Amino acid sequence: MSKNITVIDYGMGNIWSVLSALRYLGCTPVVSNDPDEIVRAESLLLPGVGSFRKAMYSLRESSIDQAILEAVHVKGSKILGICLGMQLMGSQGHEDGETPGLGLIPNSIDLFTPYEIGPNKIPHIGFDLVNSRPDSILFQGLPNAADFYFVHSYRMLPHGLKGKAATCFYGTEFLAAYELDNIFATQFHPEKSQTNGLMLLENFLSH
C-alpha cells in the first residue's frame, strides 16, 4: 500500500477527518497548496465542501488546477476526489452560475430538481446504498450494495461515461463514485462512512 499521499488544501472545507482516516490506515499524508509539490505527488486527494464556483476560483487563482491536470495527465499520478472534490473534477458546475471544472470527468454538475427527487429533501444527507460493479477497484471486497455517507445538493448523472460508475438512487439515479485509469472519485464521504469508507480508502491507496 502506498503510504504517501498529498491532500490538496485550497481553503474549502475541513480536511481533518480525511487526514485522521488516512493516518488510521497507516499513511503519512502531506497537506499542500503548493502547485510544484502537487505536480510531484504520486497520489493526490482532492477533498472539499461548499460552493463549486468559489472552489474553482480558488484552484485557478493559485494555479492548483493546472498542477492537478499536469500531475494526472502528464505524470500519471492517481487522484481521488471526495464530495465537492469529485464535482470539481467534472466538466462544469451550475452553482452560482456556470463555471468550468477540471474536466477529468466529462459530465456536468447540477442541482437535484424537485421533479427528480419527489418527496425527498435537498440536500441529500445521511447513509445511503451505493451500487457498484464487481470489477471495481474502489469497492473491492465490499458488497455490490453498501452504505456510505452523503451530504450534497448537487449531483452528476452517470450517463455516457466510459469509466466504471457506481450509483445511488435518490428519486433519480446519480453518480456516487467513478474510476477510470488513474482517476477516482466519490460523491459520498468515505472518511465518514465507517468500515466501508475505510476499506474504500485502503483500496485506493493499495491500487
PDB file of C-alpha atoms in Angstrom, residues 86 105 107 112 130 150 152 154-159 161 163-169 172-179 185-188:
ATOM      1  CA  MET A  86     -15.464  14.898  -7.186  1.00  0.00           C
ATOM      2  CA  ILE A 105     -14.910  13.514 -15.629  1.00  0.00           C
ATOM      3  CA  ASN A 107     -20.227  15.290 -17.163  1.00  0.00           C
ATOM      4  CA  PHE A 112     -31.211  17.973  -7.704  1.00  0.00           C
ATOM      5  CA  VAL A 130     -24.265   2.667  -3.327  1.00  0.00           C
ATOM      6  CA  PHE A 150     -23.663  11.657   1.742  1.00  0.00           C
ATOM      7  CA  HIS A 152     -24.837  17.227  -1.081  1.00  0.00           C
ATOM      8  CA  TYR A 154     -25.754  18.956  -6.454  1.00  0.00           C
ATOM      9  CA  ARG A 155     -25.212  15.753  -8.395  1.00  0.00           C
ATOM     10  CA  MET A 156     -23.603  14.345 -11.518  1.00  0.00           C
ATOM     11  CA  LEU A 157     -25.546  11.873 -13.669  1.00  0.00           C
ATOM     12  CA  PRO A 158     -23.844   8.641 -14.820  1.00  0.00           C
ATOM     13  CA  HIS A 159     -24.891   8.829 -18.478  1.00  0.00           C
ATOM     14  CA  LEU A 161     -19.244   7.828 -19.044  1.00  0.00           C
ATOM     15  CA  GLY A 163     -15.196   4.514 -16.798  1.00  0.00           C
ATOM     16  CA  LYS A 164     -16.670   2.352 -14.057  1.00  0.00           C
ATOM     17  CA  ALA A 165     -19.613   4.077 -12.406  1.00  0.00           C
ATOM     18  CA  ALA A 166     -21.195   3.327  -9.043  1.00  0.00           C
ATOM     19  CA  THR A 167     -24.634   4.803  -8.486  1.00  0.00           C
ATOM     20  CA  CYS A 168     -27.050   5.785  -5.742  1.00  0.00           C
ATOM     21  CA  PHE A 169     -30.812   6.246  -6.087  1.00  0.00           C
ATOM     22  CA  THR A 172     -33.186   9.548  -9.559  1.00  0.00           C
ATOM     23  CA  GLU A 173     -30.029   7.534 -10.185  1.00  0.00           C
ATOM     24  CA  PHE A 174     -26.933   9.700  -9.785  1.00  0.00           C
ATOM     25  CA  LEU A 175     -23.184   9.119  -9.911  1.00  0.00           C
ATOM     26  CA  ALA A 176     -21.942   8.070  -6.463  1.00  0.00           C
ATOM     27  CA  ALA A 177     -18.406   7.046  -7.488  1.00  0.00           C
ATOM     28  CA  TYR A 178     -16.268   6.866 -10.600  1.00  0.00           C
ATOM     29  CA  GLU A 179     -12.996   5.334 -11.725  1.00  0.00           C
ATOM     30  CA  ALA A 185     -13.911   9.982  -7.260  1.00  0.00           C
ATOM     31  CA  THR A 186     -16.698   9.593  -4.703  1.00  0.00           C
ATOM     32  CA  GLN A 187     -19.683  11.872  -4.145  1.00  0.00           C
ATOM     33  CA  PHE A 188     -20.029  10.436  -0.635  1.00  0.00           C
TER      34      PHE A 188
END
